[in-house]
Short mmCIF file of C-alpha atoms in Angstrom, two decimals:
data_model
loop_
_atom_site.label_atom_id
_atom_site.label_comp_id
_atom_site.label_asym_id
_atom_site.label_seq_id
_atom_site.Cartn_x
_atom_site.Cartn_y
_atom_site.Cartn_z
CA MET A 71 -11.04 -62.48 -11.07
CA THR A 72 -14.77 -61.78 -10.75
CA ASP A 73 -16.62 -60.87 -14.06
CA TRP A 74 -18.68 -58.16 -12.35
CA GLU A 75 -20.00 -56.63 -15.58
CA ARG A 76 -21.44 -59.99 -16.82
CA ARG A 77 -22.71 -61.17 -13.48
CA LEU A 78 -24.42 -57.90 -12.56
CA ALA A 79 -26.29 -57.42 -15.89
CA LEU A 80 -29.99 -56.96 -15.05
CA ASP A 81 -33.23 -57.50 -16.88
CA PRO A 82 -35.17 -54.18 -17.02
CA SER A 83 -38.25 -56.04 -18.34
CA ALA A 84 -38.61 -58.28 -15.41
CA ALA A 85 -41.35 -57.70 -12.86
CA VAL A 86 -38.84 -57.78 -9.94
CA PRO A 87 -37.57 -54.25 -9.01
CA LEU A 88 -34.07 -53.39 -10.20
CA TYR A 89 -32.70 -52.78 -6.68
CA TYR A 90 -33.82 -56.24 -5.69
CA GLN A 91 -32.31 -57.85 -8.78
CA LEU A 92 -28.98 -56.04 -8.12
CA ARG A 93 -29.01 -56.98 -4.45
CA GLU A 94 -29.55 -60.72 -5.15
CA ARG A 95 -26.97 -60.80 -7.99
CA LEU A 96 -24.44 -59.03 -5.73
CA ARG A 97 -25.30 -61.59 -2.95
CA ALA A 98 -24.48 -64.42 -5.41
CA VAL A 99 -21.16 -62.86 -6.40
CA ILE A 100 -20.18 -62.26 -2.80
CA ARG A 101 -20.56 -65.90 -2.04
CA ASP A 102 -17.72 -66.60 -4.51
CA CYS A 103 -15.44 -63.88 -3.19
CA GLU A 104 -12.79 -64.21 -0.50
CA PRO A 105 -13.34 -62.17 2.72
CA ASP A 106 -12.09 -58.60 2.50
CA THR A 107 -12.49 -58.49 -1.26
CA GLN A 108 -13.23 -54.94 -2.48
CA ILE A 109 -16.38 -54.69 -4.63
CA PRO A 110 -16.63 -52.15 -7.57
CA ALA A 111 -17.31 -48.53 -6.74
CA GLU A 112 -20.79 -47.33 -6.83
CA LYS A 113 -20.32 -45.58 -10.22
CA ASP A 114 -19.06 -48.84 -11.63
CA LEU A 115 -22.00 -50.79 -10.23
CA MET A 116 -24.33 -48.19 -11.85
CA LEU A 117 -22.59 -48.81 -15.21
CA TYR A 118 -22.53 -52.56 -15.02
CA ALA A 119 -26.14 -52.94 -13.87
CA GLY A 120 -27.65 -50.03 -15.78
CA VAL A 121 -29.16 -48.52 -12.67
CA SER A 122 -29.30 -45.07 -10.98
CA ARG A 123 -27.07 -44.18 -7.99
CA ALA A 124 -30.13 -44.53 -5.66
CA THR A 125 -30.70 -48.08 -6.79
CA ALA A 126 -27.08 -49.09 -6.44
CA ARG A 127 -26.96 -47.44 -3.00
CA ARG A 128 -30.05 -49.19 -1.76
CA ALA A 129 -28.85 -52.59 -2.90
CA ILE A 130 -25.43 -52.08 -1.23
CA GLY A 131 -27.11 -50.68 1.95
CA ASP A 132 -29.24 -53.78 2.38
CA LEU A 133 -26.16 -56.05 2.13
CA VAL A 134 -24.32 -53.89 4.59
CA GLN A 135 -27.23 -54.19 6.99
CA GLU A 136 -27.10 -57.99 6.61
CA GLY A 137 -23.41 -57.99 7.40
CA LEU A 138 -22.37 -59.38 4.06
CA LEU A 139 -20.65 -56.11 2.94
CA VAL A 140 -18.69 -53.62 5.04
CA ALA A 141 -18.36 -49.95 4.05
CA ARG A 142 -14.99 -48.44 5.11
CA GLN A 143 -14.84 -44.64 5.11
CA GLY A 144 -12.42 -43.30 2.48
CA SER A 145 -11.58 -46.78 1.21
CA GLY A 146 -14.60 -48.42 -0.35
CA THR A 147 -16.97 -51.36 0.23
CA TYR A 148 -15.61 -54.86 0.92
CA THR A 149 -16.97 -58.30 1.53
CA ALA A 150 -17.20 -58.95 5.20
CA PRO A 151 -14.01 -60.29 6.89
CA LEU A 152 -14.17 -63.88 8.09
CA ALA A 153 -16.14 -63.60 11.34
CA VAL A 154 -15.08 -65.01 14.71
CA ALA A 155 -17.73 -67.37 16.00
CA PRO A 156 -17.11 -68.44 19.56
CA GLU A 157 -19.57 -70.88 20.98
CA LEU A 158 -21.96 -69.69 23.79
CA GLY A 159 -22.36 -72.20 26.54
CA ALA A 160 -18.85 -73.60 26.12
CA ARG A 161 -16.16 -73.44 28.74
CA PRO A 162 -14.48 -70.01 29.01
CA ALA A 163 -11.86 -69.56 26.34
CA GLY A 164 -9.63 -66.53 25.68
CA PHE A 165 -9.23 -64.70 22.45
CA THR A 166 -5.75 -66.20 21.71
CA GLU A 167 -7.00 -69.75 22.30
CA THR A 168 -10.21 -69.20 20.19
CA MET A 169 -8.31 -67.76 17.24
CA ALA A 170 -5.64 -70.51 17.30
CA ARG A 171 -8.42 -73.08 17.14
CA LEU A 172 -9.91 -71.30 14.15
CA GLY A 173 -6.55 -71.15 12.33
CA ARG A 174 -6.31 -67.37 12.63
CA ARG A 175 -3.21 -65.18 13.42
CA PRO A 176 -3.93 -63.08 16.48
CA THR A 177 -1.63 -60.30 17.82
CA THR A 178 -2.00 -57.91 20.79
CA GLN A 179 -1.06 -54.39 21.72
CA VAL A 180 -1.13 -53.52 25.37
CA LEU A 181 -2.75 -50.14 25.79
CA LYS A 182 -2.84 -49.83 29.59
CA ALA A 183 -1.65 -52.06 32.46
CA ARG A 184 -1.82 -50.79 36.06
CA LEU A 185 -3.11 -51.29 39.57
CA GLN A 186 -6.24 -49.35 40.41
CA PRO A 187 -9.06 -49.31 42.99
CA ALA A 188 -12.15 -51.26 42.00
CA GLY A 189 -15.35 -49.25 41.26
CA ALA A 190 -18.65 -50.67 42.20
CA ASP A 191 -19.24 -52.08 38.74
CA VAL A 192 -16.00 -54.18 39.02
CA ALA A 193 -16.11 -54.98 42.72
CA VAL A 194 -19.46 -56.75 42.67
CA PRO A 195 -18.68 -59.37 39.97
CA LEU A 196 -15.23 -59.98 41.56
CA GLY A 197 -16.59 -60.29 45.05
CA LEU A 198 -14.46 -57.46 46.34
CA ARG A 199 -15.02 -54.42 48.41
CA GLU A 200 -15.35 -51.11 46.51
CA GLY A 201 -11.86 -49.53 46.40
CA GLN A 202 -10.05 -52.81 46.80
CA GLU A 203 -7.06 -53.10 44.48
CA VAL A 204 -7.43 -54.77 41.04
CA VAL A 205 -5.14 -55.25 38.08
CA PHE A 206 -6.47 -53.41 35.01
CA VAL A 207 -5.20 -54.49 31.64
CA GLU A 208 -6.53 -52.90 28.44
CA ARG A 209 -5.45 -54.51 25.17
CA LEU A 210 -6.14 -54.11 21.39
CA ARG A 211 -6.58 -57.53 19.81
CA LEU A 212 -5.83 -57.84 16.12
CA LEU A 213 -6.36 -60.51 13.46
CA GLU A 214 -3.99 -60.67 10.51
CA GLY A 215 -2.97 -57.13 11.54
CA ALA A 216 -6.50 -55.65 11.57
CA PRO A 217 -7.87 -54.43 14.81
CA CYS A 218 -11.05 -56.19 15.90
CA VAL A 219 -11.48 -56.05 19.74
CA VAL A 220 -10.62 -53.62 22.57
CA GLU A 221 -10.51 -55.75 25.71
CA SER A 222 -10.44 -54.44 29.31
CA ALA A 223 -9.70 -57.07 31.98
CA HIS A 224 -9.96 -56.65 35.73
CA LEU A 225 -8.29 -59.19 37.98
CA PRO A 226 -8.12 -59.24 41.91
CA ALA A 227 -4.60 -58.00 42.61
CA GLU A 228 -4.17 -60.32 45.56
CA LEU A 229 -4.46 -63.41 43.26
CA VAL A 230 -1.85 -62.30 40.60
CA PRO A 231 1.14 -60.60 42.37
CA GLY A 232 3.72 -59.40 39.91
CA ILE A 233 1.59 -59.95 36.84
CA LEU A 234 2.36 -56.42 35.50
CA GLY A 235 5.96 -57.49 35.05
CA GLU A 236 4.83 -60.38 32.74
CA ASP A 237 4.38 -60.36 29.00
CA LEU A 238 0.79 -59.41 28.51
CA THR A 239 0.68 -59.71 24.71
CA GLY A 240 -0.07 -63.40 24.74
CA SER A 241 -2.91 -65.47 26.21
CA LEU A 242 -3.95 -64.03 29.60
CA TYR A 243 -5.60 -67.34 30.43
CA ASP A 244 -2.42 -69.33 29.68
CA LEU A 245 -0.48 -66.90 31.96
CA LEU A 246 -3.03 -67.23 34.84
CA ARG A 247 -2.81 -71.01 34.37
CA THR A 248 0.91 -71.50 34.20
CA LYS A 249 2.17 -68.84 36.61
CA TYR A 250 -0.60 -68.73 39.18
CA GLY A 251 -2.43 -72.14 38.88
CA LEU A 252 -5.72 -70.29 38.14
CA THR A 253 -8.02 -71.68 35.47
CA PRO A 254 -11.37 -70.14 34.49
CA ALA A 255 -13.77 -73.07 34.67
CA SER A 256 -17.17 -71.27 34.63
CA GLY A 257 -18.62 -67.87 34.09
CA ARG A 258 -21.25 -65.66 32.59
CA GLU A 259 -21.10 -63.60 29.39
CA THR A 260 -23.54 -60.82 28.63
CA ILE A 261 -23.86 -59.56 25.05
CA GLY A 262 -25.25 -56.25 23.87
CA ALA A 263 -24.71 -53.54 21.24
CA VAL A 264 -23.25 -50.06 21.63
CA ASN A 265 -22.09 -47.28 19.31
CA ALA A 266 -18.37 -46.49 18.96
CA ASP A 267 -17.23 -43.31 20.77
CA TYR A 268 -14.27 -41.35 19.43
CA ARG A 269 -11.60 -43.47 21.18
CA LEU A 270 -13.08 -46.83 20.24
CA ALA A 271 -13.65 -45.68 16.66
CA GLU A 272 -10.00 -44.64 16.36
CA LEU A 273 -8.69 -47.84 17.90
CA LEU A 274 -10.86 -50.12 15.82
CA ARG A 275 -10.73 -48.06 12.65
CA VAL A 276 -14.45 -47.76 12.31
CA PRO A 277 -16.61 -44.60 11.85
CA ILE A 278 -17.80 -42.80 15.01
CA ALA A 279 -21.12 -44.26 16.15
CA ALA A 280 -20.44 -47.49 14.28
CA ALA A 281 -22.29 -50.45 15.82
CA LEU A 282 -20.03 -52.55 18.05
CA LEU A 283 -20.68 -55.83 19.90
CA ALA A 284 -20.20 -55.27 23.64
CA THR A 285 -19.70 -58.15 25.95
CA THR A 286 -18.97 -58.44 29.67
CA ARG A 287 -17.53 -61.66 31.10
CA SER A 288 -17.16 -62.83 34.66
CA THR A 289 -15.27 -66.09 35.27
CA ARG A 290 -14.56 -68.27 38.35
CA THR A 291 -12.16 -71.08 39.07
CA GLU A 292 -13.34 -74.61 39.63
CA SER A 293 -13.29 -73.91 43.44
CA GLY A 294 -15.56 -70.86 42.89
CA VAL A 295 -12.98 -68.10 43.31
CA ALA A 296 -13.91 -64.90 41.30
CA LEU A 297 -11.05 -64.58 38.74
CA GLU A 298 -11.89 -62.00 36.08
CA TYR A 299 -14.26 -59.33 34.92
CA THR A 300 -13.63 -58.44 31.33
CA ILE A 301 -15.36 -55.92 29.04
CA ARG A 302 -14.88 -56.33 25.23
CA HIS A 303 -15.91 -54.05 22.42
CA ALA A 304 -15.72 -55.83 19.03
CA ARG A 305 -16.15 -54.70 15.48
CA GLY A 306 -19.52 -55.97 14.30
CA ASP A 307 -18.06 -57.24 11.06
CA PHE A 308 -15.65 -59.48 12.91
CA ALA A 309 -17.85 -61.07 15.58
CA VAL A 310 -20.76 -63.38 15.65
CA PHE A 311 -21.74 -65.87 18.32
CA SER A 312 -23.10 -69.37 17.88
CA VAL A 313 -25.11 -71.44 20.34
CA GLU A 314 -26.25 -75.05 20.32
CA LEU A 315 -29.96 -75.33 20.88
CA ASN A 316 -29.96 -79.12 21.59
CA ASP A 317 -30.24 -78.88 25.38
CA ALA A 318 -32.94 -77.58 27.62
CA GLU A 319 -30.37 -75.48 29.44
CA ASN A 320 -29.36 -73.70 26.33
CA VAL A 321 -32.80 -72.83 24.82
CA LEU A 322 -33.04 -69.11 24.45
CA MET A 323 -36.77 -68.78 23.89
CA GLY A 324 -39.44 -71.29 25.09
CA GLN A 325 -43.05 -71.75 24.10
#
């Protein structure tokens, strides 16, 4: 058990501001904590560190901004969950495969699964005509029971006949590979940030307007057939991306 009172004792005579001292001591304690460890309440931090509410709040706020702490409305403040770190520039891999490789326990809830006409935003990356039929599958992906990603996949209907009758709670890539002989071999992933609307906030159990990581992915088979257009909204405390910068093709910023 963490000895918070001892480890957060500050030196009021030091030249360093109290909020900075508290932030750095919290940072050191966090390094020794398991992911999803609840830290003491604000009033307890004030007592342990001998600081005002404003000072405690500022130190916590800095660490929340850095992603080391996560504030959960009505519950408290926790050390950040173990983040998922898929590699950019690697071959396309699905959520289930990525989590299994990292030793995590993924589960899936299917929210929607239906045939629908492709809008312009979907038709273009799939190489279809607007209005042509696609399979739409929306799923909530969870890790150790905690919701982390809302995933909306679009597939050309003519490539995957009967897929709506299959089990869609497992790996979609495995299903495409084993039943249809379709393997995503290349693609493009675009990453940005959005704020959670009411529905996403409810599904992901985050406050409305919370920052989410938004990605869009288009994949193709080895023969160049457009296979998938998927939009993902991920909780920011669960998702990071890593990229190797040892290759001219992967350098993000040049001189």
